[in-house]
XYZ file of C-alpha atoms in Angstrom:
587
model
C 19.705 -58.066 -52.552
C 21.968 -56.873 -49.408
C 25.093 -59.222 -48.721
C 24.945 -58.778 -44.875
C 28.209 -58.608 -42.943
C 29.015 -61.527 -40.975
C 30.634 -61.344 -36.886
C 33.140 -63.340 -39.252
C 33.429 -60.621 -42.503
C 34.238 -58.180 -39.664
C 37.202 -60.185 -37.983
C 38.157 -61.034 -40.954
C 38.099 -57.719 -42.549
C 39.836 -55.872 -39.517
C 42.226 -58.206 -38.429
C 43.412 -57.159 -42.514
C 44.649 -54.285 -41.406
C 41.905 -51.896 -43.357
C 39.996 -50.629 -40.735
C 39.194 -47.941 -38.329
C 38.400 -50.606 -35.879
C 41.186 -52.438 -33.761
C 39.784 -56.064 -32.657
C 40.735 -57.056 -29.924
C 42.119 -61.016 -29.345
C 42.724 -61.501 -25.355
C 45.410 -61.406 -23.439
C 49.109 -60.224 -24.790
C 52.008 -59.132 -23.485
C 53.729 -55.987 -22.243
C 55.267 -53.738 -24.897
C 57.547 -50.883 -24.669
C 59.148 -48.734 -27.624
C 62.301 -46.961 -26.470
C 62.032 -44.634 -29.208
C 58.453 -43.427 -28.522
C 58.256 -40.140 -27.623
C 54.666 -38.908 -28.141
C 52.134 -39.241 -25.335
C 48.866 -37.671 -24.775
C 45.806 -36.285 -22.414
C 42.224 -38.094 -22.937
C 39.923 -34.974 -22.477
C 36.879 -36.265 -23.686
C 36.748 -39.205 -21.706
C 36.213 -42.770 -23.142
C 32.789 -44.520 -23.821
C 31.596 -47.833 -24.935
C 28.916 -48.736 -27.521
C 26.845 -51.386 -29.758
C 27.063 -54.192 -27.217
C 26.369 -58.228 -28.766
C 26.454 -61.281 -26.433
C 30.113 -61.709 -26.867
C 31.944 -57.688 -27.810
C 31.656 -54.778 -27.411
C 32.716 -51.711 -28.789
C 35.512 -49.412 -26.317
C 36.217 -45.799 -27.589
C 38.594 -43.454 -26.846
C 40.438 -39.634 -28.286
C 43.471 -38.943 -27.090
C 44.867 -35.488 -28.085
C 48.380 -35.292 -28.406
C 51.438 -33.634 -27.017
C 52.448 -32.533 -30.533
C 51.404 -33.876 -33.499
C 52.344 -37.096 -35.120
C 51.232 -41.188 -34.461
C 50.395 -41.810 -30.671
C 50.808 -45.004 -29.034
C 46.759 -46.259 -26.775
C 46.484 -48.971 -25.457
C 44.101 -50.320 -23.656
C 42.523 -53.276 -20.980
C 39.066 -54.477 -20.163
C 38.802 -56.413 -17.219
C 36.824 -58.417 -14.535
C 36.880 -55.562 -11.507
C 38.070 -51.914 -11.776
C 41.345 -52.423 -10.016
C 42.321 -53.936 -13.472
C 43.640 -57.616 -11.033
C 42.313 -60.379 -13.409
C 42.177 -58.921 -17.716
C 40.492 -60.577 -19.757
C 42.297 -59.167 -23.517
C 44.205 -56.238 -23.822
C 46.524 -54.475 -26.513
C 47.285 -51.419 -28.229
C 46.601 -49.142 -31.677
C 48.051 -46.730 -33.422
C 46.350 -43.442 -34.041
C 47.322 -40.198 -35.472
C 44.713 -37.088 -37.121
C 43.478 -39.413 -40.290
C 40.839 -40.060 -37.998
C 41.271 -37.270 -35.181
C 42.996 -39.511 -32.991
C 40.091 -41.260 -31.777
C 40.126 -44.838 -30.723
C 38.189 -47.206 -31.452
C 38.503 -51.644 -30.222
C 36.100 -54.071 -30.478
C 36.283 -55.841 -27.557
C 35.698 -59.345 -28.283
C 35.646 -62.745 -26.568
C 33.414 -61.568 -23.634
C 31.258 -63.910 -21.886
C 27.225 -62.663 -22.004
C 24.941 -60.753 -19.892
C 28.526 -59.554 -18.146
C 30.095 -56.564 -16.387
C 33.441 -54.822 -17.538
C 35.342 -52.396 -17.298
C 38.168 -50.394 -19.462
C 40.483 -48.153 -19.509
C 43.459 -46.940 -22.301
C 46.813 -45.209 -21.799
C 49.465 -43.129 -23.814
C 52.020 -42.636 -22.533
C 52.072 -41.785 -18.754
C 48.523 -40.622 -18.963
C 46.337 -43.013 -18.058
C 41.822 -42.455 -18.765
C 39.232 -42.751 -17.005
C 37.632 -45.905 -16.129
C 34.664 -46.728 -18.772
C 31.779 -49.353 -16.992
C 29.881 -51.997 -19.842
C 28.145 -54.324 -19.899
C 27.452 -57.267 -22.844
C 24.299 -58.361 -24.043
C 22.428 -61.514 -22.313
C 21.293 -64.368 -23.697
C 18.621 -67.570 -23.141
C 16.131 -66.299 -20.353
C 16.037 -62.377 -19.667
C 14.079 -61.222 -16.309
C 14.566 -57.134 -17.325
C 16.078 -55.011 -19.641
C 16.117 -51.298 -18.793
C 16.443 -49.000 -21.512
C 17.776 -44.774 -21.281
C 15.710 -43.509 -24.219
C 17.499 -39.769 -25.195
C 17.584 -37.515 -27.919
C 18.259 -33.445 -29.272
C 20.978 -32.456 -27.200
C 21.780 -28.915 -27.560
C 24.960 -27.275 -26.638
C 24.416 -23.967 -26.534
C 20.637 -24.422 -25.296
C 21.340 -25.376 -21.505
C 23.420 -27.626 -19.438
C 23.765 -31.622 -19.704
C 21.468 -32.099 -16.852
C 19.362 -35.157 -18.372
C 22.637 -36.924 -19.336
C 23.924 -36.349 -15.886
C 20.271 -37.479 -14.073
C 21.499 -40.387 -16.420
C 24.389 -40.927 -15.804
C 23.776 -41.402 -11.662
C 21.495 -44.312 -12.289
C 23.130 -47.883 -11.591
C 20.797 -50.215 -13.458
C 20.564 -49.103 -16.461
C 21.537 -51.714 -19.420
C 21.275 -49.691 -22.260
C 21.748 -45.827 -23.346
C 19.377 -45.256 -26.259
C 20.762 -42.482 -28.373
C 18.192 -41.127 -31.624
C 20.013 -39.287 -32.426
C 20.490 -34.637 -32.263
C 23.097 -36.065 -30.810
C 24.870 -32.713 -31.997
C 23.772 -29.355 -33.624
C 25.028 -27.430 -37.286
C 24.269 -24.468 -36.459
C 26.544 -21.739 -36.509
C 27.046 -19.112 -33.251
C 24.509 -17.229 -32.120
C 21.690 -19.532 -33.756
C 18.915 -22.320 -32.861
C 18.214 -21.748 -29.400
C 21.253 -19.982 -28.253
C 19.801 -17.456 -26.383
C 21.764 -18.216 -22.582
C 25.151 -19.165 -24.568
C 27.568 -16.732 -23.812
C 26.450 -16.712 -20.220
C 26.655 -20.347 -19.537
C 29.676 -20.022 -21.625
C 28.672 -22.720 -24.386
C 29.091 -21.031 -26.907
C 29.496 -22.902 -29.978
C 32.467 -23.924 -31.598
C 33.471 -23.439 -34.921
C 31.588 -20.093 -34.489
C 30.341 -21.186 -37.907
C 27.885 -23.436 -39.926
C 29.359 -27.154 -39.563
C 30.423 -28.203 -43.368
C 33.618 -29.522 -43.474
C 34.835 -32.700 -41.555
C 37.015 -29.836 -39.533
C 34.033 -28.782 -38.571
C 32.085 -31.190 -37.973
C 35.093 -33.163 -35.600
C 35.610 -29.289 -33.833
C 32.217 -29.683 -32.724
C 32.185 -33.395 -31.785
C 34.990 -32.505 -29.885
C 33.227 -29.308 -27.834
C 30.226 -31.832 -26.874
C 32.538 -34.264 -25.580
C 34.232 -32.268 -23.553
C 30.911 -31.710 -21.299
C 31.083 -33.726 -17.745
C 27.661 -35.139 -17.875
C 27.949 -36.640 -21.430
C 31.162 -37.767 -20.526
C 30.128 -39.539 -17.185
C 27.086 -41.320 -18.777
C 29.696 -42.516 -21.691
C 31.657 -43.637 -19.023
C 29.054 -45.989 -17.022
C 26.587 -47.782 -19.451
C 27.140 -48.344 -23.493
C 25.228 -45.981 -25.899
C 23.191 -48.129 -29.039
C 22.453 -44.599 -31.680
C 21.593 -43.753 -34.336
C 21.924 -39.676 -36.094
C 18.717 -38.235 -36.862
C 18.700 -34.879 -39.075
C 21.570 -32.643 -37.227
C 24.243 -34.399 -37.063
C 23.761 -33.584 -41.123
C 22.130 -30.613 -40.779
C 18.575 -29.680 -40.073
C 15.507 -32.112 -41.882
C 18.124 -33.486 -43.333
C 16.685 -36.056 -46.672
C 18.833 -38.472 -49.095
C 20.253 -36.092 -51.311
C 18.992 -32.170 -49.369
C 18.394 -30.612 -45.941
C 16.435 -27.547 -45.720
C 19.692 -26.171 -44.355
C 21.211 -26.516 -46.724
C 22.187 -23.892 -50.052
C 23.556 -24.508 -53.287
C 26.042 -21.791 -52.741
C 26.935 -23.693 -49.718
C 28.545 -26.776 -51.126
C 28.431 -29.385 -52.889
C 25.188 -31.396 -50.405
C 27.174 -35.287 -50.539
C 30.503 -34.187 -49.692
C 29.282 -32.671 -46.230
C 27.022 -35.542 -45.467
C 30.063 -37.764 -46.108
C 31.983 -35.275 -44.150
C 29.257 -35.128 -41.267
C 28.890 -39.114 -41.844
C 32.662 -40.041 -41.532
C 32.839 -38.022 -38.175
C 29.456 -39.136 -36.969
C 31.430 -42.696 -37.282
C 34.972 -41.929 -35.726
C 32.943 -40.119 -32.844
C 30.302 -42.184 -31.588
C 31.143 -46.544 -30.450
C 28.931 -47.980 -33.490
C 30.494 -50.899 -35.125
C 30.750 -49.933 -39.085
C 28.738 -52.746 -41.486
C 32.213 -52.581 -43.348
C 34.924 -50.759 -43.549
C 34.628 -47.452 -45.085
C 31.147 -47.785 -44.940
C 30.152 -44.898 -43.344
C 26.522 -44.489 -44.205
C 24.352 -48.359 -43.268
C 23.365 -48.444 -39.546
C 20.389 -50.448 -39.416
C 21.194 -53.099 -36.754
C 19.697 -55.137 -34.581
C 20.809 -56.363 -30.415
C 18.970 -58.802 -28.403
C 18.302 -59.212 -24.753
C 17.922 -62.479 -25.352
C 14.160 -63.895 -25.174
C 12.775 -60.397 -23.984
C 13.743 -58.101 -25.789
C 14.910 -57.139 -29.967
C 16.153 -53.830 -30.562
C 16.021 -52.946 -34.209
C 17.772 -49.693 -34.892
C 16.333 -48.131 -37.908
C 17.489 -45.019 -40.304
C 14.709 -42.929 -40.611
C 16.377 -39.413 -42.628
C 20.078 -40.273 -43.483
C 19.635 -43.348 -46.081
C 16.740 -43.389 -48.264
C 14.153 -40.587 -47.785
C 12.642 -39.215 -49.948
C 12.016 -35.241 -49.774
C 9.578 -34.039 -47.401
C 6.034 -32.667 -48.480
C 4.724 -29.387 -47.584
C 1.815 -28.900 -47.409
C 2.347 -24.659 -48.886
C 2.445 -26.475 -51.709
C -1.233 -27.762 -51.346
C -3.245 -24.661 -50.222
C -3.878 -22.210 -53.201
C -1.999 -19.174 -53.712
C -5.304 -17.239 -54.911
C -8.382 -18.739 -52.298
C -6.045 -20.181 -49.899
C -7.826 -23.544 -49.896
C -6.038 -26.321 -49.138
C -6.611 -28.862 -51.525
C -7.204 -31.816 -48.971
C -7.743 -35.289 -51.871
C -4.141 -34.180 -54.222
C -2.489 -33.881 -50.448
C -4.005 -37.245 -49.976
C -3.056 -38.862 -52.788
C 1.081 -37.724 -51.734
C 1.007 -38.776 -48.322
C 0.236 -42.374 -49.736
C 1.926 -42.591 -52.456
C 3.644 -46.141 -52.373
C 6.812 -44.519 -54.183
C 7.368 -42.563 -51.293
C 10.295 -44.156 -49.100
C 10.988 -43.351 -46.494
C 13.665 -46.575 -45.473
C 13.999 -47.089 -48.384
C 13.770 -51.094 -49.668
C 16.904 -52.941 -48.835
C 16.114 -51.873 -44.948
C 12.418 -52.500 -45.576
C 12.419 -55.644 -46.861
C 15.857 -56.299 -43.898
C 12.988 -55.536 -41.371
C 10.800 -56.982 -42.711
C 12.935 -61.064 -42.433
C 14.478 -59.703 -39.393
C 10.759 -59.327 -37.849
C 9.659 -62.289 -39.060
C 12.775 -64.234 -37.267
C 12.563 -61.920 -34.572
C 11.520 -64.944 -31.232
C 11.879 -62.395 -28.412
C 9.069 -60.760 -26.766
C 8.826 -57.248 -27.388
C 10.081 -56.225 -30.661
C 11.159 -52.065 -30.258
C 12.033 -50.520 -33.148
C 14.451 -47.704 -32.142
C 14.680 -45.269 -34.914
C 14.362 -40.654 -34.534
C 10.522 -40.106 -35.807
C 6.914 -40.034 -34.487
C 5.568 -43.029 -36.297
C 1.941 -42.682 -33.933
C -0.671 -40.828 -36.143
C -0.464 -37.126 -35.596
C -3.918 -36.072 -37.244
C -3.944 -31.826 -36.066
C -7.874 -30.660 -37.258
C -6.687 -29.159 -41.413
C -6.968 -25.448 -39.379
C -4.710 -26.136 -37.430
C -2.046 -28.309 -38.591
C -1.830 -24.565 -41.673
C -1.202 -22.650 -38.997
C -4.839 -20.515 -40.306
C -6.135 -21.732 -36.844
C -3.874 -21.621 -33.406
C -4.966 -24.517 -30.722
C -6.818 -22.186 -28.490
C -8.460 -19.613 -31.316
C -10.059 -23.369 -33.137
C -11.134 -24.442 -29.566
C -13.435 -21.120 -29.136
C -14.754 -21.400 -32.054
C -15.400 -25.306 -32.868
C -17.512 -24.583 -29.335
C -19.295 -22.638 -31.141
C -20.633 -24.326 -33.507
C -20.360 -27.067 -31.221
C -23.278 -24.762 -29.857
C -24.936 -23.518 -32.674
C -25.520 -26.988 -34.346
C -26.886 -28.027 -31.162
C -28.930 -25.467 -31.200
C -30.154 -25.319 -34.635
C -31.042 -29.405 -34.266
C -33.431 -27.917 -31.241
C -31.713 -30.149 -28.337
C -33.319 -28.443 -24.993
C -30.929 -28.489 -22.859
C -29.169 -26.129 -23.883
C -28.811 -23.529 -20.974
C -29.501 -20.350 -20.043
C -25.543 -19.542 -20.449
C -24.654 -21.674 -23.174
C -27.772 -20.039 -24.976
C -26.259 -16.253 -23.837
C -22.245 -16.954 -25.106
C -24.075 -18.361 -28.541
C -25.869 -15.233 -28.988
C -22.949 -12.977 -28.391
C -20.399 -15.171 -29.996
C -23.041 -16.418 -33.386
C -21.434 -13.195 -35.037
C -17.812 -15.116 -35.422
C -19.227 -18.390 -37.189
C -18.272 -16.586 -40.441
C -18.375 -18.946 -44.512
C -15.416 -18.061 -43.986
C -13.844 -19.874 -40.211
C -16.590 -22.138 -41.245
C -15.052 -23.815 -44.060
C -11.616 -24.115 -42.164
C -13.434 -25.634 -39.189
C -14.674 -28.998 -42.124
C -11.475 -29.581 -43.325
C -10.678 -32.660 -42.375
C -7.907 -33.093 -40.053
C -4.074 -33.610 -42.237
C -0.984 -34.328 -39.897
C 1.044 -31.296 -37.996
C 4.499 -32.705 -38.817
C 5.274 -34.004 -42.617
C 8.332 -34.930 -41.558
C 7.677 -38.215 -39.061
C 5.851 -41.669 -40.565
C 3.029 -39.418 -41.095
C 3.968 -37.823 -44.800
C 5.693 -41.727 -45.752
C 2.173 -43.570 -45.286
C 2.586 -46.525 -46.976
C 5.708 -47.644 -45.322
C 4.478 -47.192 -42.635
C 1.010 -49.483 -42.521
C 3.755 -52.062 -43.992
C 5.363 -52.523 -40.785
C 2.124 -52.394 -38.914
C 1.058 -55.271 -41.480
C 3.681 -57.583 -40.820
C 4.050 -56.886 -37.268
C 0.530 -57.639 -37.552
C 1.123 -60.593 -38.829
C 3.402 -62.151 -36.832
C 1.432 -61.466 -33.911
C 4.237 -59.500 -32.421
C 4.463 -57.501 -29.499
C 5.812 -54.395 -30.924
C 6.661 -50.775 -29.087
C 8.167 -48.214 -30.987
C 10.534 -45.622 -29.034
C 10.923 -41.840 -31.254
C 12.544 -38.333 -30.526
C 13.550 -35.483 -32.438
C 10.099 -33.149 -31.511
C 11.777 -32.372 -28.837
C 8.590 -32.992 -27.142
C 8.012 -36.262 -24.566
C 4.387 -38.440 -25.944
C 2.633 -41.384 -26.088
C 0.278 -43.469 -28.832
C -1.297 -45.972 -29.777
C 0.176 -47.333 -32.876
C -3.428 -47.572 -34.996
C -3.428 -49.043 -38.702
C -5.592 -48.015 -41.634
C -8.440 -50.338 -40.457
C -8.798 -48.826 -37.231
C -6.886 -51.931 -35.706
C -4.103 -51.190 -32.902
C -0.740 -52.839 -33.586
C 1.379 -51.144 -30.980
C 2.573 -48.934 -29.222
C 4.651 -45.463 -29.102
C 6.714 -44.144 -26.235
C 8.523 -40.539 -27.528
C 11.511 -38.913 -25.492
C 11.661 -35.098 -24.781
C 15.276 -33.921 -25.259
C 18.018 -33.107 -23.351
C 18.167 -29.648 -24.052
C 16.718 -28.222 -27.729
C 13.216 -26.792 -26.484
C 9.817 -27.857 -27.623
C 6.306 -26.416 -28.316
C 6.867 -23.211 -25.392
C 9.725 -21.944 -26.938
C 6.768 -21.951 -30.464
C 4.227 -21.327 -29.109
C 4.867 -18.583 -26.371
C 2.987 -20.787 -23.129
C 2.945 -19.372 -20.009
C 3.479 -22.855 -17.148
C -0.403 -21.949 -16.075
C -0.850 -22.116 -19.872
C 0.514 -25.857 -20.528
C -1.272 -28.411 -19.328
C -4.423 -26.866 -20.693
C -2.815 -26.545 -23.885
C -1.282 -30.669 -23.925
C -4.845 -32.173 -22.338
C -6.179 -30.258 -25.760
C -3.750 -32.135 -28.058
C -4.629 -35.175 -26.194
C -8.194 -34.458 -26.891
C -7.440 -33.823 -30.650
C -5.811 -36.222 -31.460
C -7.089 -39.886 -31.432
C -4.587 -42.313 -30.633
C -2.927 -39.867 -28.487
C -2.718 -41.168 -24.627
C 0.174 -38.873 -23.511
C 1.854 -35.485 -24.029
C 4.044 -32.774 -22.277
C 5.580 -29.789 -24.407
C 7.883 -28.655 -22.497
C 10.698 -29.772 -20.167
C 13.185 -31.478 -20.920
C 14.544 -35.437 -19.651
C 14.833 -38.627 -20.899
C 12.412 -41.672 -21.450
C 12.967 -44.566 -18.826
C 11.805 -48.129 -20.221
C 11.831 -50.785 -18.509
C 10.627 -54.756 -20.298
C 9.172 -57.657 -17.930
C 7.719 -60.421 -20.200
C 4.418 -59.217 -18.807
C 4.313 -54.698 -19.460
C 6.583 -52.365 -20.595
C 6.447 -49.327 -18.499
C 7.288 -45.838 -19.305
C 8.706 -43.717 -16.868
C 9.610 -40.298 -18.710
C 11.934 -38.505 -16.291
C 11.878 -34.512 -16.478
C 14.880 -32.318 -14.722
C 14.104 -28.748 -13.535
C 16.361 -26.565 -15.194
C 18.775 -27.175 -18.025
C 19.590 -22.934 -16.936
C 22.262 -23.892 -13.730
C 23.949 -27.388 -13.097
C 22.310 -26.738 -9.595
C 18.565 -29.093 -10.904
C 16.381 -31.474 -9.505
C 13.975 -33.579 -10.734
C 10.490 -32.690 -11.952
C 8.184 -34.818 -9.502
C 5.411 -33.073 -10.232
C 5.446 -32.823 -13.882
C 7.269 -36.862 -13.748
C 5.265 -39.214 -15.666
C 4.366 -43.040 -16.200
C 2.428 -45.751 -18.298
C 2.561 -49.825 -19.310
C 1.374 -51.849 -22.050
C 0.440 -55.025 -21.455
C 1.797 -57.788 -24.057
C -0.646 -59.008 -25.820
C -2.856 -55.848 -25.337
C -1.342 -52.506 -27.230
C -2.493 -50.186 -25.280
C -1.656 -47.333 -23.530
C -2.538 -47.076 -20.018
C -1.403 -44.387 -18.262
C -0.465 -44.362 -14.457
C 0.539 -40.217 -13.241
């Protein structure tokens, strides 16, 4: 049975000085050290995260003017002029933690805005703004949901656009905060021209590699601005380690690249150093599932569907006969519904079930990485034996042929002429492909782990919760209704686009003119899908009230120029009412 660390446990461990997170206990007297000779600059800005009703994590990194221990002090106040201090203190950082500083500022007041800053020698950081969680009756909660920021792909204009808001309660970042690839690899076509080639030049394997890449990302002015304006609630996805990570390996890790466990340990240590996240316990860099309670309105449960317990992803190639090319749908169905396949792992799944059982807020929100909705496409498309336009054309011809064979007298002359001109395209091989069942297009998502999804659905359904799932990972925006194996709708899913990583437009090679029709075709092919954006970079703004949850997808018109505007023509909104888990499109 998993033993969960209480706040009292955490404070006790931190007080013993064994942790990388320093706990602030309240106002302290001024301190000076005449022998202090090391100063430093705050080149990566400041950040806050993991807010509680009485505490919040404060973060910075100091770049010292020479190696060695460096003393960093902090202040928290209710005003930007720091005349009303509520807590302060100091700590020592060094290269053992990459000169990062993490403070758990405790003893704060619920639902309060605070200002904070750091000092090292004569240098003072920028002022950050943060907020604690509210308690009791809450009218509304507003969250900006983001994922997938690839530095060489373009400017972080999406972060910049979100930083211009002053009404956010938190940013929920669902992973792929950075990417592990070497210079010139994934989505780097414009990197040199934009001055955004990655550091270090090679792929990330060692602790020093990951630290250097985080340092580069956090040098971005737009990301710094957003971090300084609002607390972040984060989980990792795969690229914080390597593409398509699972518990014992990754697609982007080969045996000749060293021990995967060592690579993962280095990656996760760097994550905890550089992100304002509160650890379960000192040295535990693997468990990040946790909950945040926004009074009586929203309970946000952050999950790890990637590193902790995920079984290796299924591959369609294992179910296609190499000789005939036939797809064994029965064998595949048995594998994808195997009750032993896990995404969360038993401990995390039991924690989630128990947490949902005890949760009483109006909305139960699962913050996690990958799509939970059933994204089922015709097998001919999912296995890439047909493109979407090909399938649409051939399925249309087959439908006309079926109507003609049934003696349908409503066929027009034009339809009959079109059928006669294209009848020869319906070869036995094509007909067989058209008759294949619909299957998941993405086995890296919950579609590849169907059993645990049904367990979660059943839990939410039995408790009559208003279930909202948020997701990232795909670089595209989606809105799904979540249906269980009985066909009952048990919740809704809102998925965000990416900050800069390319979406399906990158892989399908579609023009702007072709995009709306393709998006409409995909929505038409997938039963539970109500909205799709396959092209634009942006974020999801979620607003919760007692009556409804509203999703507003906000997009930028470019990531290749620092001058950008909101892509108003492509922005979209949708709602779901409490007690009625359906997606209602608004615009």
